[in-house]
Amino acid sequence: MNYDYKEAVELLTSQGKFYINLGLDRISAFLELLGNPQNSLKYFHVAGTNGKGSVCAIIASVLQEAGKKAGLYTSPHIFKYNERIKIFSPFAECGNDISDEDFARLVFEVCNLADKHNIHLTEFEILTAVMFKYFEQQNVDVVVLETGLGGRFDATNVIKNNLCAVITHIDLDHTERLGDTKDKIAFEKAGIIKPGCPVVACEGYEAFRDRAYECDSLFMLTAPFENTDNLSLKGTFQQENLSLALAAIRLVYPELSENVIQRGLTHVYHPCRFQQIRENLIVDGSHNPNGAAVLKESLDFYYPDKKRRFVFGCLKNKDYKKMMEILFEKNDEIYLNHFSHNNSATFDELQKACPFEAKKFYSLDELAQQENTLTVVCGSFYMLNEVIPAFRPD
């Protein structure tokens, strides 16, 4: 039977599935029906506010270079759902997305089984179940697993065989669900720490230490000291991400040579994170104030003397006022974008919060190419697919 990708996406995004409902009861009950594929796999589990995707991409790339068949699960996608589920086969050029047919087949299998047993899964839970089943079927050696939201009650936290927990930088984001202080958010992220499982973090929150002590787990605190010369990802913030990723890899696989590790760093690919996609055009999915701050730091470091033109769009539930205050300076050329997502902030809302004069954005093609002007497209990941048509994988 042939399975249609577009029909699978329509089913996945149908009314009633795209919402957040944290908790492990539904996904646990469903995975039991599916044969608990997650229990046959081993994991690097990564949580945090910013940097999760980069850390995951680095770990997967190094594992691939080391000859391991690694599965990678990240979110959100930028162009196609397939991007969230990849397999890094030993010594291949890069990770391969799940095929359209496999994706569609498993989406229909999961949704039909859930409906049969009256289990109402969210979109993210469906994708997580698809991922576990696919990686089991593909016999991967290890899975690099990014949490969707939080950690303690995130659907990915049903796993048992965790090789290492990694917790990236903590900041205020999704405060309506995770808490209104960094300490409360850190408590939620610490939920991925499992008994006897080492944890690597870049910040020493009490919640991390308490959870590690409770689980009799090694707690390792890293500092951003790793040399990023060989890392294909750019941005000053990548030094912290690299330090976390390599600390985790060396804990779990101490036998890996430095040559293997350094070769793995040369082909890490993680799109739309301070990515130069053509001359004088940078794309970055900085969608919260901390992301805006590290983007600004990288721009100042790599392009201190270039005039800047920003194309900015953001979801309404983000602190876009603070983000624009961090990013923009008086002499910047600013374009604000109301993109098609139903939660996108409007031009009027953005303009009212913007500290400087701004214009309405229409398309990149309408912006004049100027040799000494750097165009920076940033804000919501949901916006990037619309703004960068030349970057579409199709």
XYZ file of C-alpha atoms in Angstrom:
394
model
C 0.000 0.000 0.000
C 1.262 3.468 -0.900
C 1.024 6.130 1.766
C 0.613 9.763 0.790
C 2.762 12.316 2.632
C 0.350 15.213 2.141
C -2.546 13.179 3.489
C -0.442 12.208 6.507
C 0.355 15.878 7.191
C -3.333 16.764 6.877
C -4.151 14.046 9.409
C -1.353 15.154 11.701
C -2.415 18.795 11.632
C -6.161 18.158 11.699
C -8.335 20.002 14.154
C -7.814 18.944 17.729
C -4.226 17.680 17.457
C -2.169 20.885 17.420
C -2.106 21.900 21.063
C 0.078 21.370 24.124
C -0.988 19.017 26.886
C 2.010 18.030 28.960
C 1.992 14.663 30.705
C 3.209 11.095 30.219
C 0.020 9.080 30.757
C -1.307 9.198 27.176
C 1.991 8.574 25.423
C 2.918 5.807 27.873
C -0.417 4.025 27.383
C -0.126 4.311 23.625
C 3.489 3.109 23.444
C 2.433 0.045 25.433
C 0.006 -0.763 22.589
C 2.805 -0.138 20.078
C 5.083 -2.632 21.835
C 7.164 -0.071 23.750
C 9.692 0.535 20.953
C 11.401 3.191 23.084
C 12.648 0.550 25.523
C 14.882 -1.112 22.922
C 16.869 2.072 22.261
C 19.617 4.038 24.012
C 19.663 7.813 24.253
C 21.432 11.097 24.697
C 18.546 13.193 26.070
C 18.850 16.982 25.662
C 16.744 19.663 27.363
C 17.153 23.411 27.887
C 15.834 26.751 26.665
C 18.322 27.592 23.913
C 20.964 25.538 22.105
C 19.279 22.115 22.290
C 19.175 21.611 18.539
C 22.813 22.582 18.018
C 23.978 20.272 20.819
C 21.971 17.408 19.316
C 23.340 18.042 15.819
C 26.924 18.051 17.112
C 26.482 14.798 19.042
C 24.842 13.048 16.063
C 27.564 14.163 13.670
C 30.392 12.952 15.909
C 28.649 9.618 16.527
C 28.279 9.186 12.779
C 31.978 9.856 12.260
C 32.706 7.275 14.978
C 30.916 4.627 12.912
C 27.672 4.496 14.857
C 24.218 4.530 13.334
C 22.568 7.429 15.141
C 18.959 8.583 15.126
C 18.261 12.285 15.637
C 14.923 13.716 16.819
C 14.554 17.502 16.952
C 11.870 20.166 16.712
C 10.492 22.296 15.272
C 10.941 21.635 11.564
C 11.399 24.527 9.167
C 10.176 23.175 5.834
C 8.948 19.572 6.210
C 8.012 17.347 9.132
C 10.588 14.802 7.910
C 13.363 17.104 9.144
C 12.550 16.165 12.722
C 13.482 12.486 12.286
C 16.901 11.724 10.772
C 19.300 8.816 10.601
C 23.052 9.376 10.510
C 24.521 6.255 8.920
C 28.235 5.560 9.491
C 30.518 7.600 7.249
C 27.695 9.058 5.151
C 27.897 12.744 4.247
C 25.152 13.871 6.619
C 21.882 12.789 8.200
C 19.024 11.544 6.020
C 15.441 12.551 6.791
C 12.820 9.852 7.170
C 11.308 9.209 3.716
C 7.891 10.584 2.803
C 6.493 7.057 2.526
C 7.877 5.847 5.872
C 6.685 9.030 7.551
C 3.184 8.703 6.099
C 2.976 4.963 6.837
C 3.867 5.442 10.491
C 1.645 8.505 10.991
C -1.365 6.545 9.735
C -0.369 3.498 11.815
C -0.048 5.560 14.994
C -3.232 7.589 14.440
C -5.350 4.557 13.540
C -4.142 2.608 16.582
C -4.731 5.596 18.883
C -8.251 6.113 17.505
C -9.051 2.414 17.860
C -8.234 2.590 21.584
C -9.702 6.081 22.104
C -6.361 7.655 23.059
C -6.279 11.298 21.964
C -2.654 12.113 21.151
C -1.336 15.608 20.431
C 0.655 16.324 17.270
C 3.949 16.159 19.167
C 2.987 12.876 20.823
C 2.143 11.363 17.425
C 5.490 12.480 16.024
C 7.294 11.124 19.089
C 5.609 7.736 18.728
C 6.472 7.699 15.002
C 10.090 8.476 15.857
C 10.416 5.696 18.451
C 8.903 3.111 16.089
C 10.998 4.225 13.112
C 14.280 4.157 15.009
C 13.420 0.720 16.392
C 12.691 -0.548 12.893
C 15.939 0.940 11.587
C 18.003 -0.671 14.381
C 19.881 2.490 15.285
C 22.724 2.205 17.784
C 21.824 5.343 19.705
C 19.238 8.137 19.579
C 19.999 11.810 20.136
C 16.721 13.032 21.580
C 15.657 16.668 21.965
C 12.795 17.475 24.319
C 9.859 19.363 22.866
C 8.858 21.495 25.848
C 10.265 21.394 29.363
C 11.455 17.940 30.319
C 9.699 16.396 33.281
C 6.347 15.945 31.497
C 7.604 16.103 27.922
C 6.547 13.139 25.744
C 10.192 12.201 25.126
C 10.681 11.585 28.846
C 9.132 8.110 28.689
C 12.580 6.694 27.920
C 14.472 4.440 30.331
C 17.880 3.681 28.785
C 19.421 7.131 28.990
C 23.179 7.168 28.402
C 23.528 10.844 29.309
C 21.280 13.821 30.057
C 22.376 17.204 28.711
C 20.831 20.486 29.879
C 21.638 23.632 27.937
C 21.230 27.280 28.920
C 18.089 28.134 30.923
C 16.077 31.277 30.292
C 12.518 32.573 30.618
C 10.446 31.003 27.855
C 7.079 29.209 27.880
C 6.621 30.673 31.354
C 2.883 30.014 31.264
C 3.641 26.267 31.321
C 7.080 25.883 32.888
C 7.078 28.585 35.557
C 7.849 32.271 35.813
C 11.388 32.011 37.231
C 14.549 30.376 35.940
C 14.652 28.146 39.025
C 11.166 26.804 38.282
C 12.084 26.208 34.640
C 15.320 24.479 35.692
C 13.262 22.139 37.895
C 11.204 21.088 34.867
C 14.297 20.544 32.717
C 15.942 18.495 35.488
C 13.151 15.955 35.097
C 15.085 14.228 32.286
C 17.786 13.076 34.739
C 17.417 9.339 35.327
C 18.811 7.070 38.078
C 22.445 6.280 37.439
C 22.492 8.482 34.336
C 25.219 11.157 34.161
C 24.080 14.717 33.515
C 26.053 17.500 31.843
C 25.001 21.135 32.253
C 26.503 24.576 31.728
C 24.756 26.112 34.741
C 24.686 24.922 38.329
C 21.028 25.271 39.271
C 20.098 23.743 42.596
C 17.379 21.734 40.852
C 20.008 19.990 38.715
C 22.167 19.124 41.718
C 19.206 17.943 43.803
C 17.839 15.727 41.053
C 21.279 14.260 40.293
C 21.813 13.530 44.000
C 18.351 11.951 44.270
C 19.141 9.726 41.259
C 22.693 8.892 42.392
C 23.876 10.354 39.090
C 27.151 12.041 38.195
C 26.650 15.792 37.727
C 29.189 17.528 35.489
C 29.320 21.286 35.073
C 31.061 22.528 31.915
C 32.564 25.863 30.956
C 32.670 27.185 27.361
C 36.301 26.311 26.704
C 36.237 24.099 23.598
C 37.966 25.310 20.425
C 35.347 25.875 17.715
C 37.796 26.226 14.787
C 36.693 22.913 13.232
C 32.998 23.334 14.004
C 30.994 24.043 10.872
C 28.320 25.899 12.880
C 29.062 29.578 13.384
C 28.100 31.930 16.189
C 29.821 32.873 19.430
C 27.181 30.897 21.376
C 28.328 27.640 19.769
C 31.319 27.409 22.090
C 28.996 26.664 25.003
C 26.976 24.186 22.945
C 30.140 22.446 21.755
C 31.457 22.135 25.308
C 28.236 20.466 26.422
C 28.112 18.092 23.463
C 31.727 16.974 23.728
C 31.550 16.517 27.502
C 28.580 14.177 27.002
C 30.262 12.245 24.188
C 33.497 11.792 26.124
C 31.614 10.601 29.190
C 29.750 7.916 27.269
C 32.432 7.006 24.720
C 35.813 7.754 26.329
C 37.526 5.567 23.737
C 36.792 7.953 20.853
C 39.945 9.566 19.475
C 40.315 13.313 19.183
C 40.814 12.916 15.430
C 37.406 11.263 15.075
C 35.772 13.964 17.171
C 37.352 16.809 15.221
C 36.413 15.255 11.861
C 32.830 14.935 13.092
C 32.706 18.653 13.871
C 33.513 19.641 10.285
C 30.187 18.441 8.855
C 27.670 19.389 11.552
C 24.572 20.799 9.873
C 21.831 22.672 11.702
C 19.997 25.140 9.456
C 18.806 28.634 10.330
C 21.045 29.074 13.350
C 23.273 32.027 12.447
C 23.448 30.563 8.953
C 24.820 32.492 5.994
C 22.749 31.309 3.037
C 24.104 33.791 0.522
C 26.421 36.779 0.538
C 25.281 39.399 3.049
C 22.283 37.314 4.178
C 22.134 35.700 7.629
C 19.194 33.607 8.837
C 18.676 32.875 12.530
C 15.721 31.393 14.382
C 16.202 33.494 17.504
C 12.703 33.363 19.020
C 13.202 34.609 22.593
C 15.234 37.333 24.362
C 18.183 35.044 25.103
C 18.301 33.989 21.462
C 18.214 37.639 20.437
C 21.079 38.438 22.817
C 23.383 35.718 21.477
C 22.486 36.691 17.890
C 23.423 40.312 18.640
C 26.688 39.163 20.222
C 27.561 37.106 17.143
C 26.705 39.947 14.767
C 28.917 42.326 16.719
C 31.745 39.773 16.694
C 31.646 38.676 13.036
C 30.321 41.853 11.371
C 31.271 44.807 13.600
C 31.514 47.365 10.797
C 28.649 46.385 8.504
C 25.396 48.295 8.270
C 22.516 46.016 9.276
C 19.086 45.457 7.821
C 16.718 43.331 9.918
C 13.666 41.380 8.801
C 11.914 40.436 12.040
C 8.741 38.530 12.830
C 7.574 36.857 16.014
C 4.725 34.996 17.663
C 2.421 37.009 19.893
C 3.196 34.984 23.018
C 6.914 35.818 22.855
C 8.536 38.879 24.418
C 9.103 40.541 21.050
C 9.420 43.999 22.612
C 12.468 42.949 24.596
C 13.887 41.057 21.626
C 13.719 44.156 19.412
C 15.259 46.305 22.148
C 18.188 43.871 22.281
C 18.673 43.494 18.530
C 18.088 46.906 16.986
C 20.187 50.060 17.008
C 19.323 53.557 15.855
C 20.958 53.350 12.420
C 19.632 49.888 11.522
C 17.190 49.422 8.662
C 14.211 47.550 10.147
C 11.444 45.600 8.405
C 8.674 43.943 10.427
C 6.893 40.881 9.099
C 3.375 39.653 9.843
C 3.655 36.077 8.527
C 0.839 33.607 7.948
C 0.873 31.695 11.268
C -2.362 32.357 13.167
C -0.384 33.453 16.238
C 1.950 35.803 14.369
C 2.245 39.303 15.821
C 0.815 41.856 13.419
C 2.789 44.693 11.868
C 0.960 47.217 14.059
C 1.710 45.229 17.222
C 5.395 44.936 16.341
C 5.680 48.566 15.239
C 4.148 49.793 18.483
C 6.753 47.836 20.488
C 9.704 48.651 18.212
C 12.150 51.199 19.675
C 12.972 52.695 16.244
C 11.249 53.527 12.986
C 10.337 50.425 10.979
C 8.780 49.523 7.637
C 6.430 46.736 6.596
C 8.169 43.730 5.037
C 6.969 42.343 1.703
C 9.752 40.171 0.224
C 13.512 39.814 0.184
C 13.545 40.422 -3.562
C 12.294 43.968 -2.989
C 15.212 44.822 -0.715
C 18.107 46.359 -2.618
C 21.358 44.396 -2.584
C 24.007 46.660 -1.095
C 27.597 45.530 -0.737
C 28.087 46.921 2.749
C 24.649 46.033 4.146
C 24.074 42.771 5.997
C 20.487 41.500 5.915
C 19.517 39.497 9.010
C 16.281 37.499 8.881
C 15.399 36.511 12.427
C 12.618 35.708 14.858
C 10.164 32.842 14.641
C 11.081 29.598 12.875
C 7.552 29.636 11.456
C 8.466 32.746 9.481
C 11.617 31.435 7.827
C 9.907 29.059 5.412
C 7.963 31.984 3.969
C 10.803 34.485 3.853
C 13.568 32.293 2.401
C 11.979 30.556 -0.619
C 15.401 29.841 -2.152
C 16.257 27.796 0.925
C 13.388 25.309 0.523
C 14.645 21.715 0.164
C 12.184 21.162 -2.697
